Coordinates of C-alpha atoms in Angstrom, one line a residue:
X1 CA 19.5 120.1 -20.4
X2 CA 17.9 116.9 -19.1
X3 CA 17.4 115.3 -22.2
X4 CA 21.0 116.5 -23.8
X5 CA 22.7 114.2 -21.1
X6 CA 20.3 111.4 -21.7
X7 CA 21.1 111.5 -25.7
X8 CA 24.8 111.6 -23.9
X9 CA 24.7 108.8 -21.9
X10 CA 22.8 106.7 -25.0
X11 CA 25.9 107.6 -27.1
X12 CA 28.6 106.2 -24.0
X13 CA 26.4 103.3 -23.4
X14 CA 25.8 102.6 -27.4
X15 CA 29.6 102.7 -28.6
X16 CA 30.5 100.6 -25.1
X17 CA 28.3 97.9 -26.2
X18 CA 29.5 98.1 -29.6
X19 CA 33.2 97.9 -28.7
X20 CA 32.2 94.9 -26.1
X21 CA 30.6 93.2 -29.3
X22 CA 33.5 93.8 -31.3
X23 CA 36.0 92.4 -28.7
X24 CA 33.5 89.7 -28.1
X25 CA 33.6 89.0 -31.8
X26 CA 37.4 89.1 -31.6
X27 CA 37.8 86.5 -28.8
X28 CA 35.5 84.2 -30.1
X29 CA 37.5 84.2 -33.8
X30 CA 40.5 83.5 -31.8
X31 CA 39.3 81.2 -30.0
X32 CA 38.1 79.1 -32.8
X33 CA 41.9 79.6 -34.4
X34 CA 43.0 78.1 -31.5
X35 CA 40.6 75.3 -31.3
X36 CA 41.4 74.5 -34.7
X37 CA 44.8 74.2 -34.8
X38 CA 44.8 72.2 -31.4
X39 CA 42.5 70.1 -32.6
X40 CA 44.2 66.6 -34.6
X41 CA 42.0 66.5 -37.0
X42 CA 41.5 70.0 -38.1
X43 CA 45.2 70.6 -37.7
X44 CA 45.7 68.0 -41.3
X45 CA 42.3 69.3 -42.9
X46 CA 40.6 72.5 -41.7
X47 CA 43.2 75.6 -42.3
X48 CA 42.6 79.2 -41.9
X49 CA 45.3 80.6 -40.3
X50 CA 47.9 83.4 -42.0
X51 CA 50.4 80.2 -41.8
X52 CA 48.2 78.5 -44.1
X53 CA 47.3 81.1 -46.1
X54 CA 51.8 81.7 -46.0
X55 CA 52.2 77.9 -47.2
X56 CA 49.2 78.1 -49.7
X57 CA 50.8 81.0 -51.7
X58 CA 54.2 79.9 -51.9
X59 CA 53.4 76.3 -52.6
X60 CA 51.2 77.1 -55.1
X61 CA 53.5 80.0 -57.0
X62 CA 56.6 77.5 -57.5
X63 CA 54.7 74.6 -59.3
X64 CA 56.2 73.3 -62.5
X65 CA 57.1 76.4 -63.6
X66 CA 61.0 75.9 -61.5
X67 CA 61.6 73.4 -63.8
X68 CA 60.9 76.3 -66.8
X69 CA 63.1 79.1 -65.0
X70 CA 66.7 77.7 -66.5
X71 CA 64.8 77.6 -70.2
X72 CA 63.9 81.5 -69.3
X73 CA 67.5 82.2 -68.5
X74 CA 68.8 80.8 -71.4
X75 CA 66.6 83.4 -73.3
X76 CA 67.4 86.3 -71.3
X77 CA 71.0 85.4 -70.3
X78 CA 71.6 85.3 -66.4
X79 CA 71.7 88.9 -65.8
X80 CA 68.3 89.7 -67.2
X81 CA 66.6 86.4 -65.6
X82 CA 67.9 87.7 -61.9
X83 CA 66.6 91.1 -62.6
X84 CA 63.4 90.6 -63.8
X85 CA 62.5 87.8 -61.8
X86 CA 63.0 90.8 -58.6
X87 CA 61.3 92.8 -61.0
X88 CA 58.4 90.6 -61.3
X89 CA 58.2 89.4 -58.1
X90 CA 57.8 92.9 -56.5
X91 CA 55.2 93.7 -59.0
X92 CA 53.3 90.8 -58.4
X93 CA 53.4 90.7 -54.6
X94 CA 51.8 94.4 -55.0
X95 CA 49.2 93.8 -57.3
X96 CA 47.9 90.6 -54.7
X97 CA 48.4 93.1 -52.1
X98 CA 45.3 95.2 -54.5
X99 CA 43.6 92.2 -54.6
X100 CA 43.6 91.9 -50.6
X101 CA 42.2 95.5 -50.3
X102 CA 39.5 94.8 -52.8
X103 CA 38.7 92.3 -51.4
X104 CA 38.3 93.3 -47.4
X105 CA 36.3 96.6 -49.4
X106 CA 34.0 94.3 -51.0
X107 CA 33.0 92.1 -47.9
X108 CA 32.6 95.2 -45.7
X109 CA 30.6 96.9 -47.7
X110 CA 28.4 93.7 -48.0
X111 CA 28.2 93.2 -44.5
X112 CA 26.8 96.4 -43.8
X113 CA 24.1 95.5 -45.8
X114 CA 23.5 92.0 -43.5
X115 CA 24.8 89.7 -46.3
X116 CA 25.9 86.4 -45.1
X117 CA 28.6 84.3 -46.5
X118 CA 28.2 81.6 -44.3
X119 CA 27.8 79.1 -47.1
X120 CA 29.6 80.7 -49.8
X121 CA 32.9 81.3 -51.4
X122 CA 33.7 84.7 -52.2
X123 CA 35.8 85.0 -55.7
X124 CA 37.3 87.8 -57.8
X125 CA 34.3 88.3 -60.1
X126 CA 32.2 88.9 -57.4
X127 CA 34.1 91.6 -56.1
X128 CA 35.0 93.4 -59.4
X129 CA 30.9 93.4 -59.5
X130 CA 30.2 94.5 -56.0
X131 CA 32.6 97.5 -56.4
X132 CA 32.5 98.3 -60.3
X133 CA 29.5 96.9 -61.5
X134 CA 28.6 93.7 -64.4
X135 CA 30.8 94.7 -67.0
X136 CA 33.6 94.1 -65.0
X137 CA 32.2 91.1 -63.5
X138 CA 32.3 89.6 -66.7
X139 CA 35.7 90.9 -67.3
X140 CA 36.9 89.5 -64.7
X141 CA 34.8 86.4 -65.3
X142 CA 36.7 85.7 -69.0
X143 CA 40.4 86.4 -68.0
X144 CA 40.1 84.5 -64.5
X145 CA 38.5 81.2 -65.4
X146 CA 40.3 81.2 -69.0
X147 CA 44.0 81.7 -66.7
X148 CA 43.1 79.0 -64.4
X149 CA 41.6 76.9 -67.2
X150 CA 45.3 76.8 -68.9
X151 CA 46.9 76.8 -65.7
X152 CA 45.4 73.6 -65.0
X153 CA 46.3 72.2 -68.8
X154 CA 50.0 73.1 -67.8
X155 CA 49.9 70.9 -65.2
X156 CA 48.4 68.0 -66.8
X157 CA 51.2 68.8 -69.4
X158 CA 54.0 69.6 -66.9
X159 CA 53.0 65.8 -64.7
X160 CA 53.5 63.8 -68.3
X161 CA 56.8 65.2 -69.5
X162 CA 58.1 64.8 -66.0
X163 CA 57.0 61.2 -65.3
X164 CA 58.8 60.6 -68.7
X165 CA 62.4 61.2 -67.2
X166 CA 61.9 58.4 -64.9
X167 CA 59.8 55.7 -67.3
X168 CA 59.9 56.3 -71.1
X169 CA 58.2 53.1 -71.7
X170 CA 55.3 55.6 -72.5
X171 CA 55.0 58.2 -74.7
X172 CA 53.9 61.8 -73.1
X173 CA 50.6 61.7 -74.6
X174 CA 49.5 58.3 -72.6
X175 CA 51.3 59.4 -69.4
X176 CA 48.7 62.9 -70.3
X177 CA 45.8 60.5 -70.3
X178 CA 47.1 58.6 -67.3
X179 CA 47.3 61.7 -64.9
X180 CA 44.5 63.5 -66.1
X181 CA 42.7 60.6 -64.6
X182 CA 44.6 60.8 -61.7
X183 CA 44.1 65.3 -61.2
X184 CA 39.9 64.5 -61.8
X185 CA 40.2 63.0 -57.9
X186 CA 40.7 67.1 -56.9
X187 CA 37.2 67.1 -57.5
X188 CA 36.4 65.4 -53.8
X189 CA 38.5 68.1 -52.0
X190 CA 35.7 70.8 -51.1
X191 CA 37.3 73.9 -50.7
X192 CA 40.8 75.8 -50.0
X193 CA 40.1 75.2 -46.3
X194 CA 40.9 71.4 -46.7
X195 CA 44.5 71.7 -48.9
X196 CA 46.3 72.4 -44.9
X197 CA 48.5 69.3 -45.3
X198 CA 48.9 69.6 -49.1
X199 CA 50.0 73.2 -49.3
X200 CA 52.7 72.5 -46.6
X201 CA 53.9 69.0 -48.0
X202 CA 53.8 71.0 -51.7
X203 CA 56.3 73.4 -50.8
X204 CA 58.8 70.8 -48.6
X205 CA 58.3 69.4 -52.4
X206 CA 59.0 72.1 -54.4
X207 CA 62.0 72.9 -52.0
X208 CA 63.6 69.6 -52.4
X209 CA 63.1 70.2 -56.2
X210 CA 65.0 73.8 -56.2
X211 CA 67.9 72.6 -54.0
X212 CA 68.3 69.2 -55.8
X213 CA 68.8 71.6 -59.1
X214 CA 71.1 73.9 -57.5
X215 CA 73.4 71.1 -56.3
X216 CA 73.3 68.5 -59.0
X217 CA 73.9 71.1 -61.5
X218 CA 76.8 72.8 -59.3
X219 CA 77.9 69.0 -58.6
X220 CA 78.0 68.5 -62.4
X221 CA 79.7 71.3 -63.5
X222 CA 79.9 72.9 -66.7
X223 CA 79.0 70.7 -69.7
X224 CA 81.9 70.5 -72.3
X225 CA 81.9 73.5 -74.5
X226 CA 79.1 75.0 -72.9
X227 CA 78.1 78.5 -74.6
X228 CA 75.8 81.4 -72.9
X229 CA 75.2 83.4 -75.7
X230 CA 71.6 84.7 -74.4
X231 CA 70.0 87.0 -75.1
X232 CA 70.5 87.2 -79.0
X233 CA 67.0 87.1 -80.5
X234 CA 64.2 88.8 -79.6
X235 CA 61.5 86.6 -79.8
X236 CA 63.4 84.6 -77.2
X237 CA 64.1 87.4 -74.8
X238 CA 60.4 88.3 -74.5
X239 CA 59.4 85.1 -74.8
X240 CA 61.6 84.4 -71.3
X241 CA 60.7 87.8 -70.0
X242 CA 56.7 86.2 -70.0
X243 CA 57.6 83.3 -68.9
X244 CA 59.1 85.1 -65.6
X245 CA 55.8 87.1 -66.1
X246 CA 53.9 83.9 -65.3
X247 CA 55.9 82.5 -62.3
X248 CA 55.4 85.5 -60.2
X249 CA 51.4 86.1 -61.2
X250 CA 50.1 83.1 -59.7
X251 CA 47.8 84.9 -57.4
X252 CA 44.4 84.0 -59.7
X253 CA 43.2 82.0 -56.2
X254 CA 44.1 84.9 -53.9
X255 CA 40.3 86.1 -53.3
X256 CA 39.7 82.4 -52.8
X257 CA 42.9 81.6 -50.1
X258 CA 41.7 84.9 -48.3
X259 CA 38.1 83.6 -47.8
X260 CA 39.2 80.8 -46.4
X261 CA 41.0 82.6 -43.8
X262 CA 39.5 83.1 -40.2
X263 CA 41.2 87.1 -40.4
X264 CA 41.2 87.9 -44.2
X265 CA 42.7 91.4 -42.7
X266 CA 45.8 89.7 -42.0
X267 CA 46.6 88.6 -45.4
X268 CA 47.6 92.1 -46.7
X269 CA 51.6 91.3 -46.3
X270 CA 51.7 87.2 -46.4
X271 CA 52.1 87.2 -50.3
X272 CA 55.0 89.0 -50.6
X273 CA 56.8 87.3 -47.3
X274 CA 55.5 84.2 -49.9
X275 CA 57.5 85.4 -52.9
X276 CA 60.7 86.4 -50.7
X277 CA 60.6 82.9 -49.8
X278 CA 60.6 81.6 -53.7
X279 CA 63.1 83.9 -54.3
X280 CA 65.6 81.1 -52.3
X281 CA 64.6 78.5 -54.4
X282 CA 64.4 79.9 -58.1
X283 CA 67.1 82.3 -58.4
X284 CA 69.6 79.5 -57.3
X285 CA 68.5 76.9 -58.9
X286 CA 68.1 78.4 -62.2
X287 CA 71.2 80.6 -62.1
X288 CA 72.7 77.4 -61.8
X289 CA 71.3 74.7 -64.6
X290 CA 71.9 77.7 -67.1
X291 CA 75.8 78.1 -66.1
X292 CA 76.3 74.2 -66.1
X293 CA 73.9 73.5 -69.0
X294 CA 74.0 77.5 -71.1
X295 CA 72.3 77.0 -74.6
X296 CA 71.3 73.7 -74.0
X297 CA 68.4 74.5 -72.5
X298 CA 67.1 76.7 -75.4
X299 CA 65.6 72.9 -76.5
X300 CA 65.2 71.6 -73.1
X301 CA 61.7 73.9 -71.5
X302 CA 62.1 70.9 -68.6
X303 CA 65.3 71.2 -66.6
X304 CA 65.0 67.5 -65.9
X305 CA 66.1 66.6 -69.4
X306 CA 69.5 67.6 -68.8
X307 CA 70.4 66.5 -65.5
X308 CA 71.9 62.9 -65.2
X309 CA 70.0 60.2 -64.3
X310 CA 70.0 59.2 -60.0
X311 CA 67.7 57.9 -57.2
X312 CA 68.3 61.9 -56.0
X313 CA 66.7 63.2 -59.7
X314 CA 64.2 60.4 -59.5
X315 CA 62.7 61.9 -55.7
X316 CA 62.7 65.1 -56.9
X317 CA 60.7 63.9 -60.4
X318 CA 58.2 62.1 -58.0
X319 CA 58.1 64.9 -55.4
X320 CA 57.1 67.4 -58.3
X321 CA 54.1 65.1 -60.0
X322 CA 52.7 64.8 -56.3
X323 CA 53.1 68.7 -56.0
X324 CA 51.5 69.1 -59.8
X325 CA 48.5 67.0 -58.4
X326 CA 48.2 69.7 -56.0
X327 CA 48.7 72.7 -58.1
X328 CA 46.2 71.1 -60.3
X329 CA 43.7 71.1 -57.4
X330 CA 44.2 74.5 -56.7
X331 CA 43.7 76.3 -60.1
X332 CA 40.8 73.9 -60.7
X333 CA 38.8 74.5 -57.3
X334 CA 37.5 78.3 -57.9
X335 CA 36.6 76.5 -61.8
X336 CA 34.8 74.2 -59.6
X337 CA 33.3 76.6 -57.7
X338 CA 31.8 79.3 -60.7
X339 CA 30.8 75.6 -62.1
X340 CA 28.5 75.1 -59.2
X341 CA 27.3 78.5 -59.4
X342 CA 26.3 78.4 -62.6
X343 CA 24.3 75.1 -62.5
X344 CA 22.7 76.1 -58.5
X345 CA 25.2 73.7 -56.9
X346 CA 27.7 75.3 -55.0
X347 CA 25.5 75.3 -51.3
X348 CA 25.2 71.5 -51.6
X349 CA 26.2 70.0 -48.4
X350 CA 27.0 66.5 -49.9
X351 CA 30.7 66.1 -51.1
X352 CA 29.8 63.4 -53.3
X353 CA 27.3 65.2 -55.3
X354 CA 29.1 68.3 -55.6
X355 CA 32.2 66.0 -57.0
X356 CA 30.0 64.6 -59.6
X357 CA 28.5 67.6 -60.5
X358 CA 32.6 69.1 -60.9
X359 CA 33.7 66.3 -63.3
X360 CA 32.6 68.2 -66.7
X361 CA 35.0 71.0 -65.9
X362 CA 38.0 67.9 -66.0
X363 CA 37.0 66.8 -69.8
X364 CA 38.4 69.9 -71.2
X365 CA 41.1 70.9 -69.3
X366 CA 42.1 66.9 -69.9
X367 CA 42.0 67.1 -74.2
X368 CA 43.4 70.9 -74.2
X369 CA 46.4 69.3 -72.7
X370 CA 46.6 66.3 -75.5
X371 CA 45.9 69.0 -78.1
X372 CA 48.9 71.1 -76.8
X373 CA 51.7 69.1 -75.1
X374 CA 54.3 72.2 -75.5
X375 CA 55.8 72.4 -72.0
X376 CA 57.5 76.2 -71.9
X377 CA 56.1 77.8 -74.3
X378 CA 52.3 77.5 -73.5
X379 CA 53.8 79.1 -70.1
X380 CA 54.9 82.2 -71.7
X381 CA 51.4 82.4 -74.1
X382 CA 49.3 82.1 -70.9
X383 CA 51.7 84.6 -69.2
X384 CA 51.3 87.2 -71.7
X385 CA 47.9 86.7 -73.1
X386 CA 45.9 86.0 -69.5
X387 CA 48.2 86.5 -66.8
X388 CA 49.0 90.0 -67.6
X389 CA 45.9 91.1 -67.3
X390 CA 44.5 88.8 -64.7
X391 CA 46.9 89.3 -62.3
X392 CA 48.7 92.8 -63.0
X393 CA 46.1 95.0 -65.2
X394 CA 43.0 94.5 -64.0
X395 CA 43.7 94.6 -60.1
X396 CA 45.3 98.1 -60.6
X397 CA 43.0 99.6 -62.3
X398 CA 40.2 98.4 -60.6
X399 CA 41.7 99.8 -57.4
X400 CA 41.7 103.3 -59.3
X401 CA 38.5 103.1 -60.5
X402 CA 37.2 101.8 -56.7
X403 CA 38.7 104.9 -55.2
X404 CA 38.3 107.7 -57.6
X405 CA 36.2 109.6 -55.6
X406 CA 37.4 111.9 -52.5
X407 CA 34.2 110.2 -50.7
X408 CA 35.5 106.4 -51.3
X409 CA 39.4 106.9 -49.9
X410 CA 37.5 108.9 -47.0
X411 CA 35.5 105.9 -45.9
X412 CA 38.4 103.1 -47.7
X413 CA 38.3 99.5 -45.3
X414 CA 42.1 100.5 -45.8
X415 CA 44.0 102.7 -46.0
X416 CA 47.4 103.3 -48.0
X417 CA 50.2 100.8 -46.2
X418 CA 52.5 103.2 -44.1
X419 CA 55.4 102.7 -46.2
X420 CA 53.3 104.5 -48.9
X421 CA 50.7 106.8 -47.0
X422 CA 49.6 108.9 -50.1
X423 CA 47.2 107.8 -52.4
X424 CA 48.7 109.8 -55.2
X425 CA 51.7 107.6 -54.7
X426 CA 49.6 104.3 -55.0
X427 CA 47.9 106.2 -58.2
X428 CA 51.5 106.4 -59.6
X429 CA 52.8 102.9 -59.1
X430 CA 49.1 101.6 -60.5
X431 CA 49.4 103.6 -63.7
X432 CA 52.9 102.5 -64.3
X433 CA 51.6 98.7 -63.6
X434 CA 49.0 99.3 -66.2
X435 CA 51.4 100.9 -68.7
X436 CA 54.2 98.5 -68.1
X437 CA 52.3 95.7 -68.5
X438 CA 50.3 95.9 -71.0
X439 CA 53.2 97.0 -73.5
X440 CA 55.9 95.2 -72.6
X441 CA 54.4 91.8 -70.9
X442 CA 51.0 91.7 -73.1
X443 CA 52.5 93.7 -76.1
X444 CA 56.1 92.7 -76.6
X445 CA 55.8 89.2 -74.9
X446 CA 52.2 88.6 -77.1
X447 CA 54.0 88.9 -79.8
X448 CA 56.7 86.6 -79.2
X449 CA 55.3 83.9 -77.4
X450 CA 52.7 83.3 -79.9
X451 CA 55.8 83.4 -82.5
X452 CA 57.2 80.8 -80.7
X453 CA 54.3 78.9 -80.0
X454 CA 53.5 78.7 -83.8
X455 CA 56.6 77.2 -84.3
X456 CA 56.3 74.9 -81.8
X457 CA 52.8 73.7 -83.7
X458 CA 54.6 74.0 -87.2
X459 CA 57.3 71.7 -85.9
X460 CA 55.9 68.7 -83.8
X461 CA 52.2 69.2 -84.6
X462 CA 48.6 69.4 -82.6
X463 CA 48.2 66.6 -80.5
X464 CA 52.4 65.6 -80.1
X465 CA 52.9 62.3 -79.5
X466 CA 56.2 63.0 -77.3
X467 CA 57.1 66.8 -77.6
X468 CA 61.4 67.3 -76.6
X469 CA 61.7 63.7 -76.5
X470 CA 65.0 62.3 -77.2
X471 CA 64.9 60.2 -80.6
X472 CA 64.6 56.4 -80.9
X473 CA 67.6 54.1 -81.0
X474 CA 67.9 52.9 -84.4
X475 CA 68.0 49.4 -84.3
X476 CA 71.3 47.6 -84.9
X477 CA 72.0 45.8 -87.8
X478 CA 74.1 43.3 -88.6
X479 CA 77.2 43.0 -90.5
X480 CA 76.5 41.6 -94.2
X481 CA 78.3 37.9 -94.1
X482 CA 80.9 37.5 -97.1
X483 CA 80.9 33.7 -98.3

């Protein structure tokens, strides 16, 4: 009997000094969330907190593309634009909430086995190759980096045409050179800890932005013998229906703003309180350039070009190339970080080398944005060729491959949220992602954004001089003199 209470008391004494550990472990992570927002310095640079991880998703989902939202509508007509961006926005707030479970799966699992992340960043490849092995590693590899990659060129693309409303003393294509110049400085800022005082001053930006639209166009009113005839071709309607697509899939950093967090665990909800919070500023403000502006905008992808000229348009112009410089940063930084993977880089204490040693993944991202200036509809080609299956495809289905097995939901990091406590359910919704997606965004919107993007290259050409620019004033001539 002796020894049966001694194996007893071991067990009491063993899960006490456990749970101490853990509360231990617990108090000292809150501790140094409170030190750092306290502290000045670390309050502008060092973020971690589920606010910062709030500010970085929703700063970094309403980018340029709120100035491609009335172009959408004018494709789907207003009815389909307010659905689908709901639509979309649900979807997309689900599939980041995959993402978030992978994720926490991944890390425990590597934990247990005493690996140390102490100087490393965790990204989406990796876990896709923890869980599901090197074939989806490199999967996950191709469709991330290439995403990012383009998301960057939009930027780039997105700063030129934008700068143009307020100086057209320059053509697009120099302003392109100007700022890509300008975007290669994101190569000093080290990791998604540091962008604390960006990602909050990004969305006061993009805010401004969405309001200014909402009440200069309201202000303006209709435009004379304004016409909403959308949606009357198809090619348009999918070709909106990707763009929307695109807006609402901008979680290819989540894995990335997680890490960065001192309690990944509490990132499960912040992304869709995130996308609530863009719903305020894009379902206005593009409801409202396509009733003042209608068919218009169907050659207009930059709902600058029609709104009159004011100091009020001219903030909101600058506002949005500051926030573009950001957005730029925060595609680019997981590029920067596979970069330094790749060449045995990425531990390297000294910011200056690392920032040299990111500068060859600027060059292309810089001449794929001279090659194709076209504003909205390289949005809905990215949206339906990479985001699709970046954001939407492959976090589904690799949560149903990750917990096929009755022995992997047993012993799941997490569970299924309350609001949906079977796994059958989460099955359900997943296969319906998949199935949705892949014909109707990848599919359906493949097909006509590359239509349209064709055109687009049939009509102004590779490497556009000024793509949607308004024509040249002929010059005026004078009167032949009768003697």
């Amino acid at each position: 009997m002796l020894p049966q209470k001694q194996a007893e008391e071991a067990i009491v004494v063993s899960n006490f000094t456990e749970a101490e550990h853990d509360q231990g472990k617990e108090a000292d992570e809150t501790q140094l969330e409170n030190e750092s927002v306290l502290s000045v310095k670390n309050l502008l640079w060092h973020g971690g907190s589920a606010w910062d991880a709030w500010f970085s998703c929703a700063s970094n989902q309403v980018a340029q593309v709120l100035l491609t939202l009335p172009y959408s509508f004018s494709q789907l007509g207003m009815l389909s634009g307010i659905i689908l961006q709901i639509f979309y926005g649900i979807l997309g707030s689900w599939t980041a909430y995959l993402i978030s479970v992978l994720y926490v799966e991944y890390r425990s699992r590597k934990e247990k086995e005493n690996v140390s992340f102490k100087n490393h960043v965790i990204q989406w490849f990796e876990v896709l190759d923890g869980l599901l092995g090197p074939y989806w590693k490199a999967l996950g590899l191709a469709f991330n980096c290439t995403f990012l990659l383009f998301g960057s060129v939009i930027q780039l693309i997105a700063c030129a045409s934008n700068i143009y409303y307020i100086n057209d003393n320059l053509d697009k294509r120099t302003w392109t050179y100007i700022f890509g110049a300008c975007c290669a400085t994101t190569v000093f800022i080290p990791s998604f800890h540091n962008y604390r005082i960006w990602s909050f001053l990004g969305l006061g930006m993009t805010t401004y932005t969405a309001w200014y639209l909402t009440i200069a166009a309201a202000v303006h009113g209709q435009a004379e013998g304004v016409v909403h005839s959308g949606p009357k071709k198809l090619v348009l309607y999918f070709t909106g229906a990707t763009n929307i697509l695109y807006t609402f899939g901008g979680h290819a950093v989540t894995v990335e703003i997680m890490h960065a967090m001192w309690k990944p665990q509490k990132f499960k909800y912040i992304y869709l309180l995130a996308t609530l919070y863009v719903f305020t500023l894009t379902l206005p403000s593009a409801a409202s350039v396509y009733w003042a502006f209608g068919d218009e905008l169907l050659n207009h992808s930059n709902a600058f070009a029609l709104l009159p000229k004011s100091g009020w348009r001219d903030a909101a112009v600058i506002l949005m190339l500051i926030h573009q410089f950001i957005t730029f940063g925060f595609a680019c930084t997981p590029l920067y970080f596979v970069w330094e993977k790749v060449i045995g880089m990425h531990d390297t204490r000294s910011i200056c080398l690392r920032a040299l040693a990111r500068l060859p993944v600027v060059v292309p991202i810089w001449f794929l944005a001279i090659i194709f200036p076209f504003f909205g509809p390289i949005n809905s080609a990215v949206g339906a060729l990479l985001v699709s299956f970046t954001v939407y495809i492959i976090p589904a289905l690799a949560h149903m491959l990750t917990y096929r097995k009755a022995s992997a939901r047993q012993n799941a990091a997490e569970k299924p949220p309350p609001f949906l406590p079977s796994w059958t359910a989460m099955y359900v919704i997943n296969i319906f992602i998949v199935v949705w997606v892949f014909v109707v965004g990848f599919g359906f919107g493949g097909w006509a954004s590359m239509t349209n993007f064709v055109r687009q290259v049939d009509t102004f050409g590779l490497f556009a001089k000024c793509y949607q620019c308004k024509p040249p004033t002929p010059p005026v001539t004078a009167p032949p003199q009768h003697h």
